[in-house]
Amino acid sequence: MAVSMTYESLVSDIKAYAQRTDDEEFDAQIPRLIMLAEEAIAAKFKTLNVLQVAESTLTANNPVVAKPAYWRNTISVTLKLSNGRFKTLRPRSIEFCRAYAPDPTAAAEPIYYADYNYKNFYIAPTPPQNYEFELLYLPRVSPLSEENQVNYITETAPQLLLAACMVEANLWLKNSDKAGEWSQRMDTALGSLDAENRIRSTDRTEIAG
């Protein structure tokens, strides 16, 4: 039976591949190197397997609604109307939303949403009543740590995570040749995942309208 990657096993692998099994200065850098690798993967790695659905409520007379933890990018925001039908809101800039509905106290059925800041959406017009809504989004993967031993990438793409970590490790060690070799491995792993994504992907170009 295959053994899954964990934070602990990843740390051991990084030390072994870097041939730094007894280097306290390198050991101290490993959590940061893993964080940088996760961020590098997050910037490129988008497959349907990581899509998340969050259900919540728009509150009457409040145009601001919180994003879920680890939100990264929005795919769609869909309201459930009182007649049981669904309505997908259209993405716009915060400037557009404020120009369209300049008085946030003038409530009406919402049409648009915008990124208000990294933690909140802005809805326009302001909802006149509570609405259940469904958010389809791409999350940031929960960061690995001693307390969080596994996440989506350790379970589905351990070879990608190891390669990304070794790129960062060799950059820190100022070993550009090794960093280049591991970067090629990372690109190969990403290419395989992209191929899987194309097979499973669904065209969502009409959602935004």
XYZ file of N, CA and C in Angstrom, residues 58 63 87 89-90 92-94 96-102 108-114 122-127:
84
model
N -26.892 36.238 2.171
C -26.780 37.688 2.074
C -27.744 38.282 3.087
N -24.618 45.498 1.997
C -24.028 45.163 0.701
C -22.732 44.375 0.785
N -30.476 32.770 -9.453
C -30.019 33.918 -10.234
C -28.519 34.079 -10.025
N -25.255 36.176 -10.151
C -24.841 37.576 -10.176
C -23.690 37.774 -11.155
N -23.586 38.981 -11.686
C -22.563 39.294 -12.674
C -21.360 39.956 -12.006
N -18.384 42.454 -11.473
C -18.014 43.796 -11.915
C -16.992 44.375 -10.946
N -16.424 45.510 -11.271
C -15.489 46.171 -10.363
C -16.264 46.861 -9.244
N -15.570 47.163 -8.153
C -16.216 47.868 -7.053
C -16.666 49.259 -7.502
N -17.719 50.101 -10.515
C -18.947 49.934 -11.290
C -20.140 49.753 -10.351
N -19.975 48.887 -9.353
C -21.086 48.602 -8.440
C -21.541 49.858 -7.702
N -20.598 50.682 -7.280
C -20.959 51.898 -6.564
C -21.574 52.936 -7.492
N -21.159 52.934 -8.742
C -21.775 53.851 -9.699
C -23.186 53.392 -10.063
N -23.371 52.086 -10.166
C -24.695 51.551 -10.511
C -25.683 51.748 -9.369
N -25.216 51.563 -8.127
C -26.078 51.714 -6.951
C -25.381 52.642 -5.962
N -25.394 53.948 -6.239
C -24.619 54.896 -5.420
C -25.128 55.040 -3.994
N -32.563 46.777 -3.393
C -33.268 46.177 -4.521
C -32.641 44.808 -4.779
N -33.301 44.015 -5.605
C -32.772 42.678 -5.875
C -31.370 42.776 -6.485
N -30.377 42.104 -5.912
C -28.993 42.221 -6.398
C -28.822 41.757 -7.844
N -27.879 42.394 -8.529
C -27.536 42.042 -9.910
C -26.048 41.758 -10.044
N -25.214 42.523 -9.318
C -23.764 42.457 -9.495
C -23.064 42.150 -8.172
N -21.810 41.674 -8.309
C -20.935 41.543 -7.144
C -19.532 41.980 -7.549
N -18.756 42.411 -6.570
C -17.370 42.832 -6.802
C -16.510 42.375 -5.636
N -18.699 42.816 -2.389
C -19.639 43.929 -2.337
C -20.768 43.607 -3.310
N -22.008 43.709 -2.846
C -23.185 43.347 -3.629
C -23.925 44.606 -4.053
N -24.361 44.642 -5.317
C -25.115 45.797 -5.809
C -26.287 45.330 -6.680
N -27.452 45.933 -6.452
C -27.818 46.807 -5.337
C -27.793 46.055 -3.992
N -27.913 46.820 -2.918
C -27.975 46.235 -1.580
C -29.210 45.348 -1.462
N -29.074 44.129 -0.968
C -30.238 43.233 -0.876
C -31.310 43.765 0.072
